[in-house]
PDB file of C-alpha atoms in Angstrom:
ATOM      1  CA  MET A   1       0.000   0.000   0.000  1.00  0.00           C
ATOM      2  CA  SER A   2       1.245   3.468  -0.794  1.00  0.00           C
ATOM      3  CA  SER A   3       1.701   6.124   1.851  1.00  0.00           C
ATOM      4  CA  VAL A   4      -1.279   8.015   3.246  1.00  0.00           C
ATOM      5  CA  ILE A   5      -1.245  11.804   2.919  1.00  0.00           C
ATOM      6  CA  THR A   6      -3.748  14.553   3.610  1.00  0.00           C
ATOM      7  CA  VAL A   7      -5.588  16.485   0.926  1.00  0.00           C
ATOM      8  CA  SER A   8      -3.585  19.582   1.865  1.00  0.00           C
ATOM      9  CA  GLN A   9      -0.313  17.706   1.449  1.00  0.00           C
ATOM     10  CA  LEU A  10      -1.392  16.415  -1.958  1.00  0.00           C
ATOM     11  CA  ASN A  11      -2.480  19.854  -3.182  1.00  0.00           C
ATOM     12  CA  ARG A  12       0.750  21.439  -1.904  1.00  0.00           C
ATOM     13  CA  TYR A  13       2.795  18.737  -3.666  1.00  0.00           C
ATOM     14  CA  LEU A  14       0.939  19.180  -6.953  1.00  0.00           C
ATOM     15  CA  ALA A  15       1.244  22.962  -6.690  1.00  0.00           C
ATOM     16  CA  SER A  16       5.015  22.688  -6.278  1.00  0.00           C
ATOM     17  CA  LYS A  17       5.232  20.312  -9.262  1.00  0.00           C
ATOM     18  CA  LEU A  18       3.293  22.735 -11.481  1.00  0.00           C
ATOM     19  CA  ARG A  19       5.335  25.735 -10.280  1.00  0.00           C
ATOM     20  CA  SER A  20       8.580  23.958 -11.182  1.00  0.00           C
ATOM     21  CA  ASP A  21       7.440  22.911 -14.687  1.00  0.00           C
ATOM     22  CA  LEU A  22       8.914  25.500 -17.076  1.00  0.00           C
ATOM     23  CA  LYS A  23       6.504  24.458 -19.859  1.00  0.00           C
ATOM     24  CA  LEU A  24       3.655  25.889 -17.756  1.00  0.00           C
ATOM     25  CA  LYS A  25       5.300  29.315 -17.290  1.00  0.00           C
ATOM     26  CA  GLY A  26       4.524  31.987 -19.861  1.00  0.00           C
ATOM     27  CA  ILE A  27       2.082  29.697 -21.625  1.00  0.00           C
ATOM     28  CA  ALA A  28      -0.449  30.978 -24.171  1.00  0.00           C
ATOM     29  CA  VAL A  29      -3.894  29.355 -24.203  1.00  0.00           C
ATOM     30  CA  LYS A  30      -6.376  29.897 -27.040  1.00  0.00           C
ATOM     31  CA  GLY A  31     -10.088  29.715 -26.349  1.00  0.00           C
ATOM     32  CA  GLU A  32     -13.373  31.488 -25.745  1.00  0.00           C
ATOM     33  CA  ILE A  33     -14.095  33.546 -22.632  1.00  0.00           C
ATOM     34  CA  SER A  34     -17.090  32.711 -20.483  1.00  0.00           C
ATOM     35  CA  ASN A  35     -18.346  33.973 -17.116  1.00  0.00           C
ATOM     36  CA  PHE A  36     -16.045  37.019 -17.192  1.00  0.00           C
ATOM     37  CA  ASN A  37     -16.442  38.919 -13.937  1.00  0.00           C
ATOM     38  CA  ILE A  38     -14.384  41.626 -12.236  1.00  0.00           C
ATOM     39  CA  HIS A  39     -14.675  41.417  -8.448  1.00  0.00           C
ATOM     40  CA  TYR A  40     -15.936  44.771  -7.187  1.00  0.00           C
ATOM     41  CA  LYS A  41     -13.620  44.941  -4.140  1.00  0.00           C
ATOM     42  CA  SER A  42     -10.354  43.404  -5.295  1.00  0.00           C
ATOM     43  CA  GLY A  43     -10.491  44.346  -8.982  1.00  0.00           C
ATOM     44  CA  HIS A  44      -9.372  40.826  -9.902  1.00  0.00           C
ATOM     45  CA  ALA A  45     -10.999  39.248 -12.966  1.00  0.00           C
ATOM     46  CA  TYR A  46     -12.319  35.696 -12.773  1.00  0.00           C
ATOM     47  CA  PHE A  47     -13.338  33.798 -15.903  1.00  0.00           C
ATOM     48  CA  THR A  48     -13.182  30.537 -17.806  1.00  0.00           C
ATOM     49  CA  VAL A  49     -11.357  29.857 -21.067  1.00  0.00           C
ATOM     50  CA  LYS A  50     -12.989  27.066 -23.018  1.00  0.00           C
ATOM     51  CA  ASP A  51     -13.043  25.302 -26.353  1.00  0.00           C
ATOM     52  CA  SER A  52     -15.466  22.783 -27.788  1.00  0.00           C
ATOM     53  CA  SER A  53     -14.550  20.033 -25.313  1.00  0.00           C
ATOM     54  CA  SER A  54     -12.716  21.485 -22.286  1.00  0.00           C
ATOM     55  CA  ALA A  55     -12.593  24.413 -19.891  1.00  0.00           C
ATOM     56  CA  LEU A  56      -9.853  26.066 -17.834  1.00  0.00           C
ATOM     57  CA  LYS A  57     -10.449  28.344 -14.848  1.00  0.00           C
ATOM     58  CA  ALA A  58      -8.619  31.658 -14.963  1.00  0.00           C
ATOM     59  CA  VAL A  59      -7.829  34.580 -12.710  1.00  0.00           C
ATOM     60  CA  MET A  60      -6.245  37.885 -13.657  1.00  0.00           C
ATOM     61  CA  PHE A  61      -5.058  40.029 -10.772  1.00  0.00           C
ATOM     62  CA  SER A  62      -6.043  43.701 -10.664  1.00  0.00           C
ATOM     63  CA  SER A  63      -2.559  44.941 -11.612  1.00  0.00           C
ATOM     64  CA  SER A  64      -2.845  43.033 -14.909  1.00  0.00           C
ATOM     65  CA  VAL A  65      -6.531  43.934 -15.381  1.00  0.00           C
ATOM     66  CA  SER A  66      -5.617  47.628 -15.192  1.00  0.00           C
ATOM     67  CA  ARG A  67      -3.243  47.199 -18.164  1.00  0.00           C
ATOM     68  CA  LEU A  68      -5.899  45.707 -20.479  1.00  0.00           C
ATOM     69  CA  LYS A  69      -6.656  47.846 -23.522  1.00  0.00           C
ATOM     70  CA  PHE A  70     -10.160  46.404 -23.960  1.00  0.00           C
ATOM     71  CA  VAL A  71     -12.883  44.831 -21.846  1.00  0.00           C
ATOM     72  CA  PRO A  72     -13.042  41.055 -22.342  1.00  0.00           C
ATOM     73  CA  GLU A  73     -16.583  39.818 -22.976  1.00  0.00           C
ATOM     74  CA  ASP A  74     -18.253  36.425 -22.827  1.00  0.00           C
ATOM     75  CA  GLY A  75     -18.029  34.610 -26.147  1.00  0.00           C
ATOM     76  CA  MET A  76     -14.912  36.505 -27.250  1.00  0.00           C
ATOM     77  CA  SER A  77     -12.188  34.386 -28.827  1.00  0.00           C
ATOM     78  CA  VAL A  78      -8.902  35.201 -27.077  1.00  0.00           C
ATOM     79  CA  LEU A  79      -5.328  34.252 -26.401  1.00  0.00           C
ATOM     80  CA  VAL A  80      -4.636  34.177 -22.655  1.00  0.00           C
ATOM     81  CA  MET A  81      -1.002  34.377 -21.540  1.00  0.00           C
ATOM     82  CA  GLY A  82       0.161  33.443 -18.046  1.00  0.00           C
ATOM     83  CA  ASN A  83       1.243  30.646 -15.731  1.00  0.00           C
ATOM     84  CA  ILE A  84      -0.552  27.442 -14.790  1.00  0.00           C
ATOM     85  CA  GLU A  85      -0.849  27.045 -11.021  1.00  0.00           C
ATOM     86  CA  VAL A  86      -2.887  25.140  -8.419  1.00  0.00           C
ATOM     87  CA  TYR A  87      -5.224  26.996  -6.105  1.00  0.00           C
ATOM     88  CA  GLU A  88      -4.322  24.824  -3.137  1.00  0.00           C
ATOM     89  CA  ARG A  89      -7.402  25.468  -1.022  1.00  0.00           C
ATOM     90  CA  ASP A  90      -9.732  23.992  -3.649  1.00  0.00           C
ATOM     91  CA  GLY A  91      -7.277  21.715  -5.454  1.00  0.00           C
ATOM     92  CA  VAL A  92      -8.109  23.387  -8.762  1.00  0.00           C
ATOM     93  CA  TYR A  93      -5.552  24.149 -11.419  1.00  0.00           C
ATOM     94  CA  GLN A  94      -5.967  27.423 -13.285  1.00  0.00           C
ATOM     95  CA  ILE A  95      -4.145  29.923 -15.420  1.00  0.00           C
ATOM     96  CA  ILE A  96      -2.959  33.071 -13.695  1.00  0.00           C
ATOM     97  CA  ALA A  97      -3.425  35.419 -16.635  1.00  0.00           C
ATOM     98  CA  THR A  98      -1.018  38.276 -17.193  1.00  0.00           C
ATOM     99  CA  GLU A  99      -2.303  39.280 -20.638  1.00  0.00           C
ATOM    100  CA  ILE A 100      -5.379  38.720 -22.798  1.00  0.00           C
ATOM    101  CA  ALA A 101      -5.427  39.418 -26.535  1.00  0.00           C
ATOM    102  CA  PRO A 102      -8.505  39.179 -28.758  1.00  0.00           C
ATOM    103  CA  LEU A 103      -8.230  36.793 -31.717  1.00  0.00           C
ATOM    104  CA  GLY A 104      -9.614  37.487 -35.152  1.00  0.00           C
ATOM    105  CA  VAL A 105      -9.773  41.241 -34.685  1.00  0.00           C
ATOM    106  CA  GLY A 106      -7.234  43.665 -33.300  1.00  0.00           C
ATOM    107  CA  VAL A 107      -7.312  45.358 -29.922  1.00  0.00           C
ATOM    108  CA  MET A 108      -7.933  48.745 -31.550  1.00  0.00           C
ATOM    109  CA  HIS A 109     -11.020  47.418 -33.351  1.00  0.00           C
ATOM    110  CA  VAL A 110     -12.394  45.896 -30.145  1.00  0.00           C
ATOM    111  CA  GLN A 111     -11.727  49.180 -28.298  1.00  0.00           C
ATOM    112  CA  LEU A 112     -13.511  51.169 -31.011  1.00  0.00           C
ATOM    113  CA  GLU A 113     -16.553  48.884 -31.024  1.00  0.00           C
ATOM    114  CA  GLN A 114     -16.818  48.953 -27.237  1.00  0.00           C
ATOM    115  CA  THR A 115     -16.569  52.763 -27.216  1.00  0.00           C
ATOM    116  CA  LYS A 116     -19.271  52.992 -29.884  1.00  0.00           C
ATOM    117  CA  LYS A 117     -21.587  50.731 -27.819  1.00  0.00           C
ATOM    118  CA  LYS A 118     -20.966  52.841 -24.711  1.00  0.00           C
ATOM    119  CA  LEU A 119     -21.687  56.108 -26.537  1.00  0.00           C
ATOM    120  CA  GLU A 120     -24.777  54.605 -28.144  1.00  0.00           C
ATOM    121  CA  LYS A 121     -26.126  53.632 -24.708  1.00  0.00           C
ATOM    122  CA  MET A 122     -25.522  57.218 -23.570  1.00  0.00           C
ATOM    123  CA  GLY A 123     -27.621  58.461 -26.492  1.00  0.00           C
ATOM    124  CA  VAL A 124     -24.805  60.263 -28.303  1.00  0.00           C
ATOM    125  CA  PHE A 125     -25.946  58.931 -31.698  1.00  0.00           C
ATOM    126  CA  ASP A 126     -29.680  59.525 -31.094  1.00  0.00           C
ATOM    127  CA  VAL A 127     -30.913  61.697 -33.965  1.00  0.00           C
ATOM    128  CA  ASN A 128     -33.752  63.093 -31.828  1.00  0.00           C
ATOM    129  CA  LYS A 129     -31.269  64.559 -29.346  1.00  0.00           C
ATOM    130  CA  LYS A 130     -29.098  66.274 -31.929  1.00  0.00           C
ATOM    131  CA  LYS A 131     -29.262  70.034 -32.241  1.00  0.00           C
ATOM    132  CA  LYS A 132     -29.428  71.811 -35.558  1.00  0.00           C
ATOM    133  CA  ILE A 133     -26.285  73.569 -36.591  1.00  0.00           C
ATOM    134  CA  THR A 134     -26.929  77.118 -37.636  1.00  0.00           C
ATOM    135  CA  LEU A 135     -24.505  78.521 -40.140  1.00  0.00           C
ATOM    136  CA  VAL A 136     -23.420  82.100 -39.652  1.00  0.00           C
ATOM    137  CA  THR A 137     -22.653  83.875 -42.886  1.00  0.00           C
TER     138      THR A 137
END
């Protein structure tokens, strides 16, 4: 019979194994974002990256979130860069994201579309709210 260990010991062991694996540092994972949520107190982003048959939990700490040039949205195809680690308390492996890049379209395009949506919600493009321009001759 093999040795008996506690759940905490197992999770700590697996966490150390993942931390020491250089292939899991600076990894880039391609997939679709789901359940994107920024925690209101900490500013950390929690989400899932998934493809047609698997899912990977992800967290992006507030310092990295503040450097994003766009707001990730559910259903967006992205490339997530970071390190694979174990959250020891729950025994769950996840990617600690340091960067997120949209796939298929550039960051500038995503930024522009998100700004247009925001301005549209504010009524900036509403024809009924526009004032006539009077030309002075």
